[in-house]
Tab-separated table of C-alpha atoms and ligand atoms in Angstrom:
chain	number	residue	atom	x	y	z
A	260	MET	CA	29.747	-9.716	36.902
A	261	LYS	CA	27.546	-12.180	38.831
A	262	SER	CA	30.367	-12.728	41.328
A	263	TYR	CA	29.848	-9.120	42.385
A	264	LEU	CA	26.287	-9.798	43.552
A	265	THR	CA	25.243	-10.418	47.157
A	266	TYR	CA	21.666	-11.121	48.273
A	267	THR	CA	19.622	-10.711	51.425
A	268	ASP	CA	18.196	-14.038	52.637
A	269	GLU	CA	14.682	-12.915	51.717
A	270	VAL	CA	15.617	-12.186	48.094
A	271	ARG	CA	17.865	-15.218	47.658
A	272	GLN	CA	15.140	-17.551	48.897
A	273	ALA	CA	12.561	-15.905	46.653
A	274	LEU	CA	14.780	-16.272	43.580
A	275	GLU	CA	15.668	-19.877	44.410
A	276	ASN	CA	11.993	-20.750	44.809
A	277	ASN	CA	10.862	-18.853	41.689
A	278	LYS	CA	8.786	-16.421	43.713
A	279	PRO	CA	7.941	-13.033	42.165
A	280	VAL	CA	10.529	-10.333	42.921
A	281	VAL	CA	10.379	-6.587	42.215
A	282	ALA	CA	13.597	-4.567	41.906
A	283	LEU	CA	13.792	-1.049	43.371
A	284	GLU	CA	16.410	1.650	42.802
A	285	THR	CA	18.457	3.607	45.351
A	286	THR	CA	19.072	6.847	43.412
A	287	ILE	CA	15.507	7.850	44.159
A	288	ILE	CA	16.403	7.450	47.873
A	289	SER	CA	19.843	9.097	47.860
A	290	HIS	CA	19.356	11.798	45.233
A	291	GLY	CA	15.639	12.013	44.519
A	292	MET	CA	14.068	12.825	47.898
A	293	PRO	CA	15.051	14.529	51.164
A	294	TYR	CA	15.533	12.739	54.488
A	295	PRO	CA	13.532	11.374	56.287
A	296	GLN	CA	10.809	11.061	53.644
A	297	ASN	CA	13.219	9.079	51.444
A	298	VAL	CA	13.793	6.260	53.936
A	299	GLU	CA	10.134	6.195	55.003
A	300	MET	CA	9.164	5.818	51.350
A	301	ALA	CA	11.789	3.100	50.839
A	302	LYS	CA	10.419	1.009	53.710
A	303	GLN	CA	6.778	1.572	52.815
A	304	VAL	CA	7.209	0.492	49.189
A	305	GLU	CA	8.936	-2.707	50.295
A	306	ASN	CA	5.906	-3.546	52.429
A	307	ILE	CA	3.455	-2.743	49.650
A	308	ILE	CA	5.278	-5.294	47.483
A	309	ARG	CA	5.154	-7.920	50.236
A	310	GLU	CA	1.415	-7.328	50.732
A	311	GLN	CA	0.920	-8.246	47.066
A	312	GLY	CA	2.706	-11.572	47.556
A	313	ALA	CA	6.003	-10.533	45.954
A	314	VAL	CA	9.454	-9.822	47.400
A	315	PRO	CA	11.174	-6.417	47.172
A	316	ALA	CA	14.841	-6.173	46.165
A	317	THR	CA	16.226	-2.683	46.689
A	318	ILE	CA	19.526	-2.492	44.832
A	319	GLY	CA	22.649	-0.527	45.728
A	320	ILE	CA	26.443	-0.790	45.716
A	321	MET	CA	28.601	-1.016	48.859
A	322	ASN	CA	32.089	-2.332	49.631
A	323	GLY	CA	32.740	-3.631	46.146
A	324	LYS	CA	29.464	-5.574	45.972
A	325	ILE	CA	26.169	-5.074	44.155
A	326	LYS	CA	23.593	-5.669	46.853
A	327	ILE	CA	20.351	-7.277	45.737
A	328	GLY	CA	18.142	-6.384	48.679
A	329	LEU	CA	19.132	-4.027	51.495
A	330	ASN	CA	18.467	-4.304	55.214
A	331	GLU	CA	17.033	-1.411	57.276
A	332	GLN	CA	20.410	-0.136	58.370
A	333	GLU	CA	21.661	-0.087	54.779
A	334	LEU	CA	18.517	1.740	53.614
A	335	GLU	CA	19.184	4.331	56.315
A	336	GLU	CA	22.744	4.718	55.065
A	337	PHE	CA	21.613	5.320	51.475
A	338	ALA	CA	19.108	7.857	52.791
A	339	THR	CA	21.587	9.858	54.881
A	340	ASN	CA	25.177	9.426	53.666
A	341	PRO	CA	26.058	12.551	51.632
A	342	SER	CA	28.874	10.801	49.771
A	343	VAL	CA	26.634	8.252	47.999
A	344	ALA	CA	27.505	8.361	44.277
A	345	LYS	CA	24.917	8.136	41.502
A	346	VAL	CA	25.590	4.965	39.519
A	347	SER	CA	24.563	4.498	35.931
A	348	ARG	CA	26.163	2.050	33.446
A	349	ARG	CA	29.413	3.991	33.084
A	350	ASP	CA	29.955	4.230	36.860
A	351	PHE	CA	29.882	0.507	37.824
A	352	PRO	CA	33.589	-0.253	37.340
A	353	TYR	CA	34.799	2.776	39.281
A	354	ILE	CA	32.411	2.427	42.213
A	355	LEU	CA	32.941	-1.339	42.537
A	356	ALA	CA	36.720	-1.193	42.139
A	357	SER	CA	37.095	1.652	44.637
A	358	GLY	CA	34.745	0.096	47.207
A	359	LYS	CA	32.676	3.268	47.381
A	360	ILE	CA	28.970	3.489	48.100
A	361	GLY	CA	26.748	4.052	45.076
A	362	ALA	CA	23.029	4.405	44.456
A	363	THR	CA	21.805	2.841	41.226
A	364	THR	CA	19.755	4.828	38.704
A	365	VAL	CA	17.114	3.268	36.473
A	366	ALA	CA	19.869	2.152	34.080
A	367	GLY	CA	22.071	0.874	36.910
A	368	THR	CA	19.213	-0.967	38.595
A	369	MET	CA	18.188	-2.605	35.313
A	370	ILE	CA	21.720	-3.952	34.824
A	371	ALA	CA	21.801	-5.399	38.351
A	372	ALA	CA	18.256	-6.769	38.129
A	373	GLN	CA	19.019	-8.605	34.899
A	374	LEU	CA	22.153	-10.138	36.433
A	375	ALA	CA	20.089	-11.311	39.400
A	376	GLY	CA	17.312	-12.723	37.207
A	377	ILE	CA	14.710	-10.110	38.179
A	378	ARG	CA	12.394	-9.032	35.362
A	379	VAL	CA	10.217	-6.368	36.973
A	380	PHE	CA	11.401	-3.046	38.399
A	381	ALA	CA	9.394	-0.178	39.857
A	382	THR	CA	10.455	3.436	40.209
A	383	GLY	CA	9.096	6.980	40.008
A	384	GLY	CA	10.017	8.208	36.574
A	385	ILE	CA	12.683	7.315	34.034
A	386	GLY	CA	15.331	9.692	32.740
A	387	GLY	CA	15.039	10.847	29.157
A	388	VAL	CA	16.001	13.448	26.596
A	389	HIS	CA	16.398	16.776	28.374
A	390	ARG	CA	14.866	19.954	27.010
A	391	GLU	CA	17.354	21.587	24.644
A	392	GLY	CA	18.971	18.148	24.453
A	393	GLU	CA	19.630	18.895	20.786
A	394	ILE	CA	22.167	21.473	22.065
A	395	THR	CA	23.435	19.912	25.306
A	396	TRP	CA	23.244	16.237	24.187
A	397	ASP	CA	21.878	15.452	27.642
A	398	VAL	CA	20.134	12.163	27.008
A	399	SER	CA	19.767	9.845	29.996
A	400	ALA	CA	21.559	6.493	29.832
A	401	ASP	CA	18.231	5.057	31.046
A	402	LEU	CA	17.072	5.144	27.418
A	403	THR	CA	20.004	3.178	25.974
A	404	GLU	CA	19.666	0.712	28.839
A	405	LEU	CA	15.999	0.179	28.020
A	406	ALA	CA	17.137	-0.648	24.495
A	407	GLN	CA	19.292	-3.573	25.601
A	408	THR	CA	18.413	-4.895	29.060
A	409	ASN	CA	15.499	-7.263	29.620
A	410	VAL	CA	13.562	-5.647	32.438
A	411	ALA	CA	10.058	-4.149	32.530
A	412	VAL	CA	10.138	-0.716	34.193
A	413	VAL	CA	6.933	0.404	35.888
A	414	CYS	CA	6.973	4.203	36.170
A	415	ALA	CA	4.728	7.257	36.035
A	416	GLY	CA	6.193	8.141	32.662
A	417	ALA	CA	9.117	10.496	32.365
A	418	LYS	CA	9.317	13.670	34.370
A	419	SER	CA	7.990	16.758	32.669
A	420	ILE	CA	11.357	18.442	33.316
A	421	LEU	CA	12.277	16.461	30.194
A	422	ASP	CA	11.424	16.788	26.522
A	423	LEU	CA	8.735	14.107	26.440
A	424	GLY	CA	8.262	14.174	22.673
A	425	ARG	CA	11.929	13.538	21.953
A	426	THR	CA	12.102	10.963	24.759
A	427	LEU	CA	9.301	8.983	23.112
A	428	GLU	CA	10.919	9.322	19.666
A	429	TYR	CA	14.177	7.972	21.090
A	430	LEU	CA	12.391	5.008	22.664
A	431	GLU	CA	10.692	4.242	19.362
A	432	THR	CA	14.018	4.296	17.517
A	433	GLN	CA	15.473	1.927	20.115
A	434	GLY	CA	12.534	-0.471	19.862
A	435	VAL	CA	11.253	-0.039	23.414
A	436	PRO	CA	7.497	-0.674	23.757
A	437	VAL	CA	5.790	2.072	25.766
A	438	VAL	CA	2.716	0.561	27.393
A	439	GLY	CA	0.005	2.667	29.008
A	440	TYR	CA	-1.305	0.852	32.069
A	441	GLN	CA	-5.042	1.572	32.010
A	442	THR	CA	-4.343	4.759	30.042
A	443	ASP	CA	-4.063	5.957	26.441
A	444	GLN	CA	-1.857	8.903	27.390
A	445	PHE	CA	1.793	8.907	28.328
A	446	PRO	CA	1.736	10.332	31.875
A	447	SER	CA	4.068	13.195	32.808
A	448	PHE	CA	5.001	12.066	36.313
A	449	PHE	CA	3.309	14.725	38.487
A	450	ALA	CA	0.330	14.871	36.123
A	451	ARG	CA	-1.737	12.087	34.549
A	452	GLU	CA	-1.592	13.607	31.089
A	453	SER	CA	1.122	14.954	28.791
A	454	GLY	CA	-0.528	15.421	25.430
A	455	TYR	CA	1.417	12.404	24.099
A	456	GLY	CA	-0.046	8.970	23.512
A	457	VAL	CA	1.361	5.543	24.377
A	458	ASP	CA	2.124	2.764	21.891
A	459	PHE	CA	-0.208	0.199	23.454
A	460	ARG	CA	-2.788	0.328	26.188
A	461	LEU	CA	-3.067	-2.705	28.486
A	462	ASN	CA	-5.518	-2.963	31.343
A	463	THR	CA	-4.455	-5.930	33.490
A	464	PRO	CA	-1.245	-7.343	35.012
A	465	GLU	CA	-1.854	-10.549	33.032
A	466	GLU	CA	-1.857	-8.681	29.706
A	467	VAL	CA	1.400	-6.954	30.634
A	468	ALA	CA	2.960	-10.271	31.675
A	469	ALA	CA	1.923	-11.815	28.336
A	470	LEU	CA	3.532	-8.947	26.406
A	471	MET	CA	6.803	-9.256	28.364
A	472	ASP	CA	6.848	-12.993	27.855
A	473	THR	CA	6.198	-12.700	24.122
A	474	LYS	CA	8.861	-10.027	23.610
A	475	TRP	CA	11.569	-12.076	25.281
A	476	GLN	CA	10.420	-15.404	23.803
A	477	LEU	CA	10.939	-13.762	20.429
A	478	GLY	CA	14.492	-12.954	21.421
A	479	LEU	CA	13.804	-9.231	21.180
A	480	GLU	CA	16.279	-7.979	23.732
A	481	GLY	CA	15.545	-4.894	25.758
A	482	GLY	CA	13.156	-3.470	28.276
A	483	LEU	CA	9.605	-2.205	28.300
A	484	ILE	CA	8.059	0.858	29.842
A	485	ILE	CA	4.863	0.287	31.764
A	486	ALA	CA	3.555	3.820	32.209
A	487	ASN	CA	1.217	4.046	35.186
A	488	PRO	CA	-0.327	7.467	35.856
A	489	VAL	CA	-0.255	9.010	39.342
A	490	PRO	CA	-3.573	8.382	41.163
A	491	GLU	CA	-6.167	11.098	40.475
A	492	ALA	CA	-6.281	12.268	44.121
A	493	ASP	CA	-2.531	13.019	44.178
A	494	ALA	CA	-2.076	14.398	40.661
A	495	LEU	CA	-0.877	17.963	40.094
A	496	ASP	CA	-2.211	20.239	37.397
A	497	HIS	CA	-0.210	19.860	34.195
A	498	ARG	CA	-0.084	23.619	33.503
A	499	GLU	CA	0.790	24.729	37.031
A	500	ILE	CA	3.663	22.312	37.267
A	501	GLU	CA	4.889	23.403	33.836
A	502	ALA	CA	5.383	26.986	35.105
A	503	VAL	CA	7.360	25.689	38.088
A	504	ILE	CA	9.500	23.531	35.819
A	505	GLN	CA	10.291	26.486	33.557
A	506	GLN	CA	11.607	28.381	36.556
A	507	ALA	CA	13.666	25.389	37.742
A	508	LEU	CA	15.155	24.997	34.258
A	509	ASN	CA	16.094	28.673	34.152
A	510	GLU	CA	17.854	28.389	37.498
A	511	ALA	CA	19.723	25.259	36.389
A	512	LYS	CA	20.963	27.138	33.343
A	513	ALA	CA	21.933	30.251	35.329
A	514	ASN	CA	23.896	28.044	37.752
A	515	ASN	CA	25.634	26.067	34.971
A	516	ILE	CA	24.338	22.732	36.262
A	517	THR	CA	25.414	19.926	33.904
A	518	GLY	CA	25.876	16.160	33.657
A	519	LYS	CA	24.494	13.916	36.341
A	520	ASN	CA	23.702	16.860	38.623
A	521	VAL	CA	20.924	18.122	36.363
A	522	THR	CA	18.156	15.732	37.436
A	523	PRO	CA	18.723	16.008	41.232
A	524	PHE	CA	18.991	19.811	40.943
A	525	LEU	CA	15.711	20.120	39.038
A	526	LEU	CA	13.884	17.741	41.384
A	527	ASP	CA	15.003	19.704	44.414
A	528	LYS	CA	14.036	23.048	42.855
A	529	VAL	CA	10.595	21.778	41.872
A	530	LYS	CA	10.106	20.559	45.429
A	531	GLN	CA	11.098	23.961	46.878
A	532	LEU	CA	8.941	25.880	44.420
A	533	THR	CA	5.844	23.781	45.098
A	534	GLY	CA	6.338	24.042	48.864
A	535	GLY	CA	6.640	20.265	49.123
A	536	THR	CA	3.449	19.245	47.293
A	537	SER	CA	5.564	17.761	44.502
A	538	LEU	CA	7.254	15.522	47.079
A	539	GLN	CA	3.894	14.213	48.302
A	540	THR	CA	2.880	13.509	44.720
A	541	ASN	CA	6.223	11.845	44.059
A	542	ILE	CA	5.784	9.502	47.031
A	543	ALA	CA	2.183	8.689	46.084
A	544	LEU	CA	3.073	7.765	42.532
A	545	VAL	CA	5.986	5.562	43.582
A	546	LYS	CA	3.679	3.652	45.939
A	547	HIS	CA	1.175	3.162	43.146
A	548	ASN	CA	3.920	1.986	40.779
A	549	VAL	CA	5.277	-0.629	43.177
A	550	GLU	CA	1.800	-2.025	43.741
A	551	VAL	CA	1.207	-2.415	40.007
A	552	ALA	CA	4.732	-3.808	39.540
A	553	ALA	CA	4.155	-6.435	42.231
A	554	LYS	CA	0.924	-7.534	40.522
A	555	ILE	CA	2.775	-7.773	37.199
A	556	ALA	CA	5.594	-9.771	38.823
A	557	VAL	CA	3.041	-12.201	40.297
A	558	ALA	CA	1.310	-12.577	36.915
A	559	TYR	CA	4.625	-13.028	35.066
A	560	GLN	CA	5.896	-15.630	37.529
A	561	SER	CA	2.706	-17.664	37.229
A	562	LYS	CA	3.413	-18.051	33.483
A	563	LYS	CA	6.826	-19.594	34.174
T	709	LIG	N1	12.905	10.021	38.793
T	709	LIG	C1	12.590	10.402	40.066
T	709	LIG	N2	13.567	10.528	40.962
T	709	LIG	C2	14.842	10.236	40.646
T	709	LIG	C3	15.169	9.815	39.313
T	709	LIG	C4	14.163	9.727	38.436
T	709	LIG	O1	11.446	10.645	40.369
T	709	LIG	O2	15.705	10.353	41.520
T	709	LIG	C5	16.555	9.374	38.984
T	709	LIG	C6	16.482	7.928	38.455
T	709	LIG	O3	17.428	7.159	39.151
T	709	LIG	C7	16.859	8.057	37.000
T	709	LIG	C8	17.817	9.210	37.077
T	709	LIG	O4	17.422	6.909	36.456
T	709	LIG	O5	17.176	10.116	37.973
T	709	LIG	C9	18.082	9.843	35.739
T	709	LIG	O6	19.219	10.644	35.864
T	709	LIG	P1	19.915	11.223	34.542
T	709	LIG	O7	18.892	12.163	33.975
T	709	LIG	O8	21.153	11.933	35.046
T	709	LIG	O9	20.203	10.051	33.682
T	710	LIG	MN1	21.938	13.497	31.971
């Protein structure tokens, strides 16, 4: 699959010179946020990573190639083109073979990052077990990817549109360490708390880098979750957002939304129902995650 990869000069040089690199996903741009906030966010997070002394690699699929790093024009395309597909593990062969444009999810970005030799990836929130997943069997492929692909995912937990308890149980079964970055609680994306704990609390990038290194030295394949709560100033109230989510879930059900459309539908509804405050929070937490991810990438690279 490596022959399918192409790199921007910036990313190729960084990888050749063993500089720290942070992977970024495109689904959050194409399907997670409206234009123009999506492309503004995409450019800002790249600069935050550079300011920390690391190199950003935003990953997406175009013209039969997996692009490791996107230029400004390509970012704009992912932010505006309505025909961008959402690419998880199962979608790679179709999107590559057909030459279509595809935005990678957490699972898709992990696959590409591993192929490119990138160990740290920052996003907003991972997918997980959906509420009523015991009936619908809607369990994100992000979880099975975390079980097998060697990338640390820095996120603000899993979105509270999900069943967080079952998501954490699934991760435990699959042997994925859930690390709280400077927190004992598993964050719920828009809010800093969830009522669920993390497996291990670590307080510095160096401690996280040591854990990653030890896991992979041991030959324990798979990813890690580095759960980094949204900054206090941008956090939403856990209970208020829960009421909004209930309404969004009801509407998804009434409209028979299924499969890969569920997550984008819920995100958009939550944004509408909060009058855009959820979008501001979403952007703030992604920025915080990329900053922490860049620090972890720097610490991990200095061990190599
Ligand atoms: N979290 C966000 N915005 C997003 C997503 C997660 O804040 O757009 C995307 C990620 O790409 C994640 C995907 O991998 O949703 C999960 O989709 P699904 O539930 O269909 O697996
Ligand atoms: Mn799903």
